[in-house]
mmCIF file of C-alpha atoms and ligand atoms in Angstrom:
data_model
loop_
_atom_site.group_PDB
_atom_site.id
_atom_site.type_symbol
_atom_site.label_atom_id
_atom_site.label_comp_id
_atom_site.label_asym_id
_atom_site.label_seq_id
_atom_site.Cartn_x
_atom_site.Cartn_y
_atom_site.Cartn_z
ATOM 1 C CA MET A 1 6.839 -7.928 -100.676
ATOM 2 C CA LYS A 2 6.141 -4.845 -98.341
ATOM 3 C CA PHE A 3 4.469 -5.946 -94.950
ATOM 4 C CA GLU A 4 4.611 -2.944 -92.922
ATOM 5 C CA ASN A 5 1.424 -1.461 -93.682
ATOM 6 C CA LEU A 6 -0.627 -4.027 -93.973
ATOM 7 C CA PRO A 7 -2.902 -5.348 -91.664
ATOM 8 C CA LYS A 8 -1.902 -7.733 -88.889
ATOM 9 C CA VAL A 9 -3.432 -9.878 -85.670
ATOM 10 C CA GLU A 10 -0.697 -11.112 -83.166
ATOM 11 C CA LEU A 11 -1.727 -13.945 -80.836
ATOM 12 C CA HIS A 12 1.371 -14.468 -78.854
ATOM 13 C CA CYS A 13 2.819 -11.338 -77.071
ATOM 14 C CA HIS A 14 3.905 -11.383 -73.701
ATOM 15 C CA LEU A 15 3.570 -7.735 -71.608
ATOM 16 C CA ASP A 16 6.579 -8.188 -69.901
ATOM 17 C CA GLY A 17 8.952 -9.049 -72.722
ATOM 18 C CA CYS A 18 7.510 -5.544 -74.302
ATOM 19 C CA LEU A 19 8.693 -2.816 -72.401
ATOM 20 C CA ARG A 20 10.335 0.462 -74.123
ATOM 21 C CA VAL A 21 13.744 1.043 -73.071
ATOM 22 C CA ASP A 22 12.927 5.026 -72.314
ATOM 23 C CA THR A 23 10.097 3.634 -70.159
ATOM 24 C CA VAL A 24 11.875 1.509 -68.235
ATOM 25 C CA LEU A 25 14.982 4.353 -67.985
ATOM 26 C CA ASP A 26 11.471 6.510 -66.890
ATOM 27 C CA ILE A 27 10.469 4.521 -64.055
ATOM 28 C CA ILE A 28 14.030 3.461 -62.699
ATOM 29 C CA GLU A 29 14.170 7.398 -62.172
ATOM 30 C CA LYS A 30 11.208 8.025 -60.665
ATOM 31 C CA GLU A 31 10.687 5.030 -58.534
ATOM 32 C CA LYS A 32 14.650 5.230 -57.562
ATOM 33 C CA ILE A 33 15.531 1.977 -58.061
ATOM 34 C CA ALA A 34 19.175 0.643 -58.177
ATOM 35 C CA VAL A 35 20.447 -0.614 -61.515
ATOM 36 C CA ASP A 36 24.500 -0.951 -62.083
ATOM 37 C CA SER A 37 23.531 1.554 -65.544
ATOM 38 C CA LYS A 38 21.257 4.136 -66.408
ATOM 39 C CA GLU A 39 22.596 4.285 -70.006
ATOM 40 C CA TYR A 40 20.358 3.240 -72.962
ATOM 41 C CA GLU A 41 23.014 0.806 -74.424
ATOM 42 C CA GLU A 42 23.529 -0.682 -71.145
ATOM 43 C CA MET A 43 19.856 -1.007 -70.680
ATOM 44 C CA LYS A 44 19.088 -2.365 -74.003
ATOM 45 C CA LYS A 45 21.773 -5.078 -72.909
ATOM 46 C CA ILE A 46 19.660 -6.095 -70.169
ATOM 47 C CA LEU A 47 15.967 -6.157 -71.602
ATOM 48 C CA VAL A 48 17.224 -7.597 -75.159
ATOM 49 C CA VAL A 49 18.952 -11.257 -75.834
ATOM 50 C CA PRO A 50 21.926 -11.028 -77.641
ATOM 51 C CA ASP A 51 22.022 -12.613 -81.224
ATOM 52 C CA ASP A 52 23.952 -14.955 -80.286
ATOM 53 C CA CYS A 53 21.700 -15.808 -76.927
ATOM 54 C CA PRO A 54 22.965 -19.117 -75.741
ATOM 55 C CA SER A 55 20.382 -20.873 -74.168
ATOM 56 C CA LEU A 56 16.591 -20.433 -72.745
ATOM 57 C CA ASP A 57 18.028 -19.672 -69.126
ATOM 58 C CA GLU A 58 19.971 -16.292 -70.392
ATOM 59 C CA TYR A 59 16.396 -15.436 -72.588
ATOM 60 C CA LEU A 60 14.152 -15.427 -69.521
ATOM 61 C CA LYS A 61 16.573 -13.354 -67.419
ATOM 62 C CA ARG A 62 15.481 -10.202 -69.277
ATOM 63 C CA PHE A 63 12.213 -10.760 -67.704
ATOM 64 C CA ASP A 64 13.502 -10.380 -64.285
ATOM 65 C CA LEU A 65 13.599 -6.347 -64.271
ATOM 66 C CA PRO A 66 10.693 -5.775 -66.065
ATOM 67 C CA VAL A 67 8.944 -7.716 -63.300
ATOM 68 C CA LYS A 68 9.934 -5.760 -60.648
ATOM 69 C CA LEU A 69 8.668 -2.478 -62.261
ATOM 70 C CA MET A 70 5.366 -3.673 -63.366
ATOM 71 C CA GLN A 71 4.106 -3.289 -59.553
ATOM 72 C CA SER A 72 2.279 -0.654 -59.895
ATOM 73 C CA ARG A 73 -1.251 0.269 -61.247
ATOM 74 C CA GLU A 74 0.157 3.279 -62.871
ATOM 75 C CA ASN A 75 3.099 0.689 -64.573
ATOM 76 C CA LEU A 76 1.049 -1.562 -65.608
ATOM 77 C CA LYS A 77 -1.262 0.620 -66.883
ATOM 78 C CA ARG A 78 1.179 2.544 -69.150
ATOM 79 C CA ILE A 79 2.801 -0.417 -70.552
ATOM 80 C CA ALA A 80 0.197 -1.757 -71.690
ATOM 81 C CA TYR A 81 -0.870 1.374 -73.291
ATOM 82 C CA GLU A 82 2.165 2.042 -74.712
ATOM 83 C CA LEU A 83 2.604 -1.259 -75.997
ATOM 84 C CA ILE A 84 -0.862 -1.040 -78.170
ATOM 85 C CA GLU A 85 0.644 2.633 -79.023
ATOM 86 C CA ASP A 86 4.330 0.406 -80.516
ATOM 87 C CA VAL A 87 2.173 -2.054 -82.412
ATOM 88 C CA SER A 88 -0.666 0.231 -83.947
ATOM 89 C CA LYS A 89 2.678 1.407 -86.080
ATOM 90 C CA GLU A 90 2.959 -1.346 -88.077
ATOM 91 C CA ASN A 91 -0.908 -1.299 -88.476
ATOM 92 C CA VAL A 92 -2.089 -4.528 -85.860
ATOM 93 C CA LYS A 93 -5.694 -4.291 -85.527
ATOM 94 C CA TYR A 94 -6.168 -6.792 -82.973
ATOM 95 C CA ILE A 95 -4.133 -8.241 -80.715
ATOM 96 C CA GLU A 96 -3.754 -10.453 -77.823
ATOM 97 C CA ILE A 97 -1.984 -9.681 -74.961
ATOM 98 C CA ARG A 98 -0.951 -12.487 -71.977
ATOM 99 C CA PHE A 99 0.897 -12.000 -68.524
ATOM 100 C CA ALA A 100 0.747 -13.599 -65.468
ATOM 101 C CA PRO A 101 -1.096 -11.802 -62.436
ATOM 102 C CA LEU A 102 0.964 -13.775 -59.933
ATOM 103 C CA PHE A 103 3.701 -12.000 -61.193
ATOM 104 C CA HIS A 104 2.690 -8.471 -59.949
ATOM 105 C CA LYS A 105 1.554 -8.895 -56.273
ATOM 106 C CA GLU A 106 5.178 -8.057 -54.722
ATOM 107 C CA LYS A 107 3.500 -4.876 -53.218
ATOM 108 C CA GLY A 108 0.308 -6.208 -52.339
ATOM 109 C CA MET A 109 -1.804 -5.696 -55.574
ATOM 110 C CA LYS A 110 -4.629 -8.324 -55.608
ATOM 111 C CA VAL A 111 -5.090 -10.686 -58.751
ATOM 112 C CA PRO A 112 -8.690 -8.719 -59.643
ATOM 113 C CA GLU A 113 -6.849 -4.906 -59.290
ATOM 114 C CA ILE A 114 -3.222 -6.660 -61.281
ATOM 115 C CA ILE A 115 -5.643 -7.269 -64.138
ATOM 116 C CA GLU A 116 -7.901 -4.564 -64.094
ATOM 117 C CA SER A 117 -5.275 -2.474 -64.388
ATOM 118 C CA VAL A 118 -3.732 -4.022 -67.463
ATOM 119 C CA ILE A 119 -7.371 -3.621 -69.190
ATOM 120 C CA ASP A 120 -7.323 0.157 -68.526
ATOM 121 C CA GLY A 121 -4.131 0.525 -70.413
ATOM 122 C CA LEU A 122 -5.599 -1.797 -72.874
ATOM 123 C CA LYS A 123 -9.022 0.339 -73.667
ATOM 124 C CA GLU A 124 -7.345 3.772 -73.638
ATOM 125 C CA GLY A 125 -5.255 2.466 -76.159
ATOM 126 C CA GLU A 126 -7.554 1.002 -78.383
ATOM 127 C CA ARG A 127 -9.673 4.828 -77.649
ATOM 128 C CA ASP A 128 -5.928 6.343 -78.875
ATOM 129 C CA PHE A 129 -4.608 3.988 -81.558
ATOM 130 C CA GLY A 130 -7.916 2.111 -82.819
ATOM 131 C CA VAL A 131 -6.260 -1.495 -81.888
ATOM 132 C CA LYS A 132 -8.653 -3.603 -80.850
ATOM 133 C CA SER A 133 -7.860 -6.383 -78.201
ATOM 134 C CA ASN A 134 -7.835 -8.769 -74.953
ATOM 135 C CA LEU A 135 -5.941 -10.381 -72.405
ATOM 136 C CA ILE A 136 -4.808 -14.055 -72.172
ATOM 137 C CA LEU A 137 -3.849 -14.659 -68.066
ATOM 138 C CA SER A 138 -0.901 -17.167 -68.313
ATOM 139 C CA LEU A 139 -0.798 -19.585 -65.433
ATOM 140 C CA LEU A 140 2.650 -20.850 -64.105
ATOM 141 C CA ARG A 141 3.560 -24.363 -64.494
ATOM 142 C CA HIS A 142 6.744 -24.589 -62.332
ATOM 143 C CA MET A 143 4.973 -22.744 -59.539
ATOM 144 C CA PRO A 144 2.625 -25.090 -57.359
ATOM 145 C CA VAL A 145 -0.617 -26.308 -59.234
ATOM 146 C CA ASP A 146 -3.100 -24.776 -56.088
ATOM 147 C CA SER A 147 -1.620 -21.453 -56.862
ATOM 148 C CA VAL A 148 -3.154 -21.146 -60.464
ATOM 149 C CA TYR A 149 -7.062 -21.097 -58.627
ATOM 150 C CA GLU A 150 -6.378 -17.439 -57.619
ATOM 151 C CA VAL A 151 -5.588 -16.041 -61.174
ATOM 152 C CA ILE A 152 -8.978 -18.507 -62.739
ATOM 153 C CA GLU A 153 -11.180 -16.926 -59.551
ATOM 154 C CA GLY A 154 -9.448 -13.259 -59.614
ATOM 155 C CA GLY A 155 -10.092 -12.782 -63.159
ATOM 156 C CA ARG A 156 -13.143 -14.574 -63.788
ATOM 157 C CA GLU A 157 -15.479 -11.116 -63.085
ATOM 158 C CA PHE A 158 -13.386 -10.208 -66.627
ATOM 159 C CA ILE A 159 -14.236 -12.412 -68.630
ATOM 160 C CA GLY A 160 -15.848 -11.140 -71.652
ATOM 161 C CA LYS A 161 -14.967 -8.058 -70.695
ATOM 162 C CA GLY A 162 -10.795 -7.781 -71.794
ATOM 163 C CA VAL A 163 -9.619 -11.161 -70.691
ATOM 164 C CA VAL A 164 -10.476 -14.324 -73.098
ATOM 165 C CA ALA A 165 -8.460 -17.367 -72.125
ATOM 166 C CA LEU A 166 -5.955 -19.262 -69.994
ATOM 167 C CA ASP A 167 -2.461 -20.024 -71.189
ATOM 168 C CA LEU A 168 -0.002 -22.183 -69.310
ATOM 169 C CA ALA A 169 3.666 -20.728 -69.546
ATOM 170 C CA GLY A 170 7.294 -21.214 -67.951
ATOM 171 C CA GLY A 171 9.677 -24.026 -68.554
ATOM 172 C CA GLU A 172 8.213 -27.070 -70.499
ATOM 173 C CA VAL A 173 9.070 -30.063 -69.065
ATOM 174 C CA GLU A 174 7.852 -33.601 -70.134
ATOM 175 C CA GLY A 175 4.074 -34.202 -68.973
ATOM 176 C CA PHE A 176 3.276 -31.638 -67.800
ATOM 177 C CA ALA A 177 -0.249 -31.224 -68.616
ATOM 178 C CA LYS A 178 -1.767 -34.056 -66.549
ATOM 179 C CA ALA A 179 -1.161 -31.853 -63.456
ATOM 180 C CA PHE A 180 -3.200 -28.852 -65.002
ATOM 181 C CA GLU A 181 -6.185 -30.920 -65.585
ATOM 182 C CA GLU A 182 -8.619 -30.100 -62.602
ATOM 183 C CA PRO A 183 -7.771 -26.236 -62.626
ATOM 184 C CA PHE A 184 -8.191 -26.424 -66.794
ATOM 185 C CA LYS A 185 -11.412 -27.698 -66.581
ATOM 186 C CA LEU A 186 -12.679 -25.567 -63.734
ATOM 187 C CA GLY A 187 -11.539 -22.104 -66.112
ATOM 188 C CA ARG A 188 -13.387 -23.987 -69.290
ATOM 189 C CA LYS A 189 -16.557 -23.939 -67.232
ATOM 190 C CA TYR A 190 -16.203 -20.377 -66.146
ATOM 191 C CA GLY A 191 -15.974 -19.523 -70.025
ATOM 192 C CA TYR A 192 -12.289 -18.978 -70.447
ATOM 193 C CA ARG A 193 -10.741 -20.461 -73.902
ATOM 194 C CA VAL A 194 -7.364 -22.287 -73.403
ATOM 195 C CA THR A 195 -3.995 -21.806 -75.319
ATOM 196 C CA ILE A 196 -0.625 -23.906 -74.227
ATOM 197 C CA HIS A 197 2.499 -23.307 -74.627
ATOM 198 C CA ALA A 198 3.540 -26.997 -75.865
ATOM 199 C CA GLY A 199 5.685 -28.638 -77.930
ATOM 200 C CA GLU A 200 8.451 -25.446 -77.969
ATOM 201 C CA THR A 201 11.272 -27.591 -76.269
ATOM 202 C CA GLY A 202 11.180 -31.019 -78.486
ATOM 203 C CA PHE A 203 8.050 -32.740 -76.849
ATOM 204 C CA SER A 204 5.329 -33.054 -79.183
ATOM 205 C CA ARG A 205 3.158 -35.195 -76.799
ATOM 206 C CA ASN A 206 2.704 -31.921 -74.679
ATOM 207 C CA VAL A 207 1.132 -30.491 -77.559
ATOM 208 C CA LYS A 208 -1.350 -34.071 -77.609
ATOM 209 C CA ASP A 209 -1.836 -33.534 -73.909
ATOM 210 C CA ALA A 210 -2.943 -29.765 -73.952
ATOM 211 C CA ILE A 211 -5.677 -30.201 -76.792
ATOM 212 C CA GLU A 212 -7.172 -33.754 -74.763
ATOM 213 C CA LEU A 213 -6.257 -33.115 -71.437
ATOM 214 C CA LEU A 214 -6.660 -29.132 -71.041
ATOM 215 C CA GLY A 215 -8.601 -28.406 -74.119
ATOM 216 C CA ALA A 216 -6.240 -26.374 -75.738
ATOM 217 C CA GLU A 217 -8.248 -24.577 -79.127
ATOM 218 C CA ARG A 218 -4.144 -23.191 -79.385
ATOM 219 C CA ILE A 219 -0.771 -23.956 -78.984
ATOM 220 C CA GLY A 220 2.005 -21.411 -78.945
ATOM 221 C CA HIS A 221 4.953 -22.686 -80.736
ATOM 222 C CA ALA A 222 4.483 -26.599 -81.446
ATOM 223 C CA VAL A 223 7.793 -26.796 -83.581
ATOM 224 C CA ALA A 224 8.006 -30.394 -82.170
ATOM 225 C CA ILE A 225 5.161 -31.944 -83.522
ATOM 226 C CA GLU A 226 7.385 -31.326 -87.295
ATOM 227 C CA LYS A 227 8.682 -34.922 -86.553
ATOM 228 C CA ASP A 228 5.444 -36.776 -84.889
ATOM 229 C CA LYS A 229 3.228 -37.671 -87.120
ATOM 230 C CA GLU A 230 0.159 -38.821 -84.879
ATOM 231 C CA VAL A 231 0.130 -35.350 -83.313
ATOM 232 C CA TYR A 232 0.575 -33.071 -86.316
ATOM 233 C CA GLU A 233 -2.256 -35.125 -87.759
ATOM 234 C CA LEU A 234 -4.199 -34.308 -84.685
ATOM 235 C CA VAL A 235 -3.192 -30.735 -85.119
ATOM 236 C CA ARG A 236 -4.949 -30.890 -88.275
ATOM 237 C CA LYS A 237 -8.374 -32.606 -87.614
ATOM 238 C CA LYS A 238 -8.850 -30.952 -84.526
ATOM 239 C CA ASN A 239 -8.199 -27.074 -86.283
ATOM 240 C CA VAL A 240 -6.039 -25.727 -83.705
ATOM 241 C CA THR A 241 -4.060 -22.730 -84.543
ATOM 242 C CA LEU A 242 -0.718 -22.297 -83.689
ATOM 243 C CA GLU A 243 0.763 -19.492 -82.508
ATOM 244 C CA MET A 244 4.545 -19.037 -84.200
ATOM 245 C CA CYS A 245 7.226 -17.027 -83.167
ATOM 246 C CA PRO A 246 10.442 -17.825 -85.157
ATOM 247 C CA LYS A 247 12.897 -15.472 -83.959
ATOM 248 C CA SER A 248 11.883 -16.396 -79.977
ATOM 249 C CA ASN A 249 12.509 -20.138 -81.606
ATOM 250 C CA VAL A 250 15.791 -19.769 -82.671
ATOM 251 C CA GLN A 251 16.831 -17.533 -79.917
ATOM 252 C CA THR A 252 15.777 -19.904 -77.443
ATOM 253 C CA LYS A 253 17.213 -22.719 -79.064
ATOM 254 C CA ALA A 254 13.538 -24.340 -79.417
ATOM 255 C CA VAL A 255 14.924 -24.316 -83.676
ATOM 256 C CA LYS A 256 18.670 -24.506 -84.718
ATOM 257 C CA GLU A 257 18.283 -21.556 -86.986
ATOM 258 C CA TYR A 258 15.835 -19.691 -89.189
ATOM 259 C CA GLU A 259 16.326 -21.719 -92.401
ATOM 260 C CA ILE A 260 15.201 -25.247 -90.523
ATOM 261 C CA HIS A 261 12.230 -22.965 -88.741
ATOM 262 C CA PRO A 262 9.107 -25.509 -90.148
ATOM 263 C CA ILE A 263 6.697 -22.509 -90.284
ATOM 264 C CA LYS A 264 6.406 -22.226 -93.755
ATOM 265 C CA LYS A 265 6.193 -26.465 -94.309
ATOM 266 C CA PHE A 266 3.586 -25.743 -91.688
ATOM 267 C CA LEU A 267 1.808 -22.527 -93.785
ATOM 268 C CA ASP A 268 2.099 -24.553 -96.992
ATOM 269 C CA ASP A 269 0.720 -27.710 -95.771
ATOM 270 C CA ASN A 270 -2.190 -25.767 -94.521
ATOM 271 C CA LEU A 271 -2.367 -26.082 -90.707
ATOM 272 C CA ASN A 272 -3.667 -23.162 -89.165
ATOM 273 C CA VAL A 273 -0.119 -21.176 -88.588
ATOM 274 C CA ASN A 274 -0.361 -17.768 -86.946
ATOM 275 C CA LEU A 275 3.028 -15.338 -87.115
ATOM 276 C CA SER A 276 3.514 -13.524 -83.478
ATOM 277 C CA THR A 277 6.566 -11.906 -81.444
ATOM 278 C CA ASP A 278 6.340 -13.376 -78.347
ATOM 279 C CA ASN A 279 8.411 -10.382 -76.613
ATOM 280 C CA ARG A 280 8.789 -7.812 -78.919
ATOM 281 C CA THR A 281 11.534 -6.341 -76.696
ATOM 282 C CA VAL A 282 13.323 -9.201 -75.397
ATOM 283 C CA SER A 283 13.467 -10.343 -78.746
ATOM 284 C CA ASN A 284 14.041 -7.568 -80.201
ATOM 285 C CA ILE A 285 11.666 -8.235 -83.015
ATOM 286 C CA THR A 286 8.313 -6.900 -84.772
ATOM 287 C CA LEU A 287 5.602 -8.379 -86.809
ATOM 288 C CA THR A 288 6.627 -6.752 -90.058
ATOM 289 C CA GLU A 289 10.478 -7.884 -88.956
ATOM 290 C CA GLU A 290 8.995 -11.075 -89.308
ATOM 291 C CA CYS A 291 7.638 -10.873 -92.196
ATOM 292 C CA ASN A 292 10.520 -10.191 -93.998
ATOM 293 C CA LYS A 293 12.898 -12.669 -92.207
ATOM 294 C CA ILE A 294 10.702 -15.398 -93.247
ATOM 295 C CA ASP A 295 10.542 -13.772 -96.668
ATOM 296 C CA GLU A 296 13.843 -13.719 -96.909
ATOM 297 C CA ILE A 297 14.476 -17.439 -96.412
ATOM 298 C CA HIS A 298 11.534 -18.932 -97.571
ATOM 299 C CA SER A 299 9.728 -16.018 -99.691
ATOM 300 C CA LEU A 300 6.258 -15.444 -98.287
ATOM 301 C CA SER A 301 3.825 -14.429 -100.988
ATOM 302 C CA LYS A 302 1.092 -11.599 -100.179
ATOM 303 C CA GLU A 303 -1.459 -14.896 -100.797
ATOM 304 C CA ASP A 304 0.626 -16.606 -97.882
ATOM 305 C CA PHE A 305 -0.091 -13.396 -95.562
ATOM 306 C CA LYS A 306 -3.494 -13.199 -96.537
ATOM 307 C CA LYS A 307 -3.847 -17.067 -95.087
ATOM 308 C CA ILE A 308 -2.004 -15.956 -91.750
ATOM 309 C CA TYR A 309 -4.251 -13.383 -91.534
ATOM 310 C CA LEU A 310 -7.527 -15.338 -91.992
ATOM 311 C CA ASN A 311 -6.332 -18.299 -89.537
ATOM 312 C CA SER A 312 -5.574 -15.721 -87.108
ATOM 313 C CA VAL A 313 -8.923 -14.228 -87.271
ATOM 314 C CA GLU A 314 -10.592 -17.773 -86.626
ATOM 315 C CA GLY A 315 -8.233 -18.634 -84.470
ATOM 316 C CA ALA A 316 -8.425 -15.388 -82.228
ATOM 317 C CA PHE A 317 -10.849 -15.259 -79.020
ATOM 318 C CA CYS A 318 -12.445 -11.961 -79.584
ATOM 319 C CA ASP A 319 -16.069 -11.840 -80.296
ATOM 320 C CA ARG A 320 -18.061 -12.595 -83.564
ATOM 321 C CA ASP A 321 -18.412 -8.547 -84.181
ATOM 322 C CA THR A 322 -14.698 -7.917 -83.782
ATOM 323 C CA LYS A 323 -13.480 -10.782 -86.061
ATOM 324 C CA GLU A 324 -16.308 -9.414 -88.487
ATOM 325 C CA TRP A 325 -14.320 -6.385 -88.191
ATOM 326 C CA LEU A 326 -10.854 -7.584 -88.829
ATOM 327 C CA LEU A 327 -12.287 -9.728 -92.250
ATOM 328 C CA LYS A 328 -13.024 -6.349 -93.492
ATOM 329 C CA GLU A 329 -9.870 -5.196 -93.192
ATOM 330 C CA ILE A 330 -8.385 -7.557 -95.674
ATOM 331 C CA LEU A 331 -10.453 -7.421 -98.565
HETATM 332 ZN ZN1 ZN B 401 5.681 -17.079 -75.286
#
């Protein structure tokens, strides 16, 4: 199967994991940022995890430099715009991009300004490349719970105007959801939709909590539910969309190897599987490459591909018109 030109919908993609190496080098040059090396290949090593990435910690280190460079309106806009251009090359029609506004305050920007800068880049990208998009605001579960209100309040004016949802990201510990019940209740009241990173590092009960305590309609990763019958059935019953990112899971050691990744099993079992990249630069991956890899290991038929596309449209947080437009693309 040739997947490159087929229409695609991506639901789980972190802005700070998708910077172009050339752009990083350019910003470093312009802003005179001190780095060990300005060589392209050396910079690539700082931004991309090695194939034999030893741990999640090693994976997370790849975000340090990108975040440092994403501290101005201009850079945020540029990086968002370039991501839209990049995904347009493999015929992504619609993408939901997530990022954590609290990471971008180092030079004094306020949350609304940070969000607006990214939306500006996305809108300009849509004008130039025809890719529609929305933003998901990631809250950070390793920060004090109270810190999330700044994002929930600061993003409120953009709901339906470029922002669609809240996410909870960062290292996963067992039972994290309980502490965030109140802020997510408020967020849902304001009109945010909800997706949560859960069940990535072995805690299937976190998926149940995310759905029942936080109102998650989608779950990022969720690989741990494979071995938990009760949670598996809950996901099915509630029609929860699973944003699955196999290469990232293998790199962070959430799944030992590609061969045993449950994505094809979930798909064959008619769970609402979406396929995403997580981080295009850090994981050195495109959606086309993910399709090829699954095809190589499990075989991915045109029907499977179509199923993923339809699941993705159904699970997307965009408006009805956008969904209808997306449905026409696959028929
Ligand atoms: Zn993620």
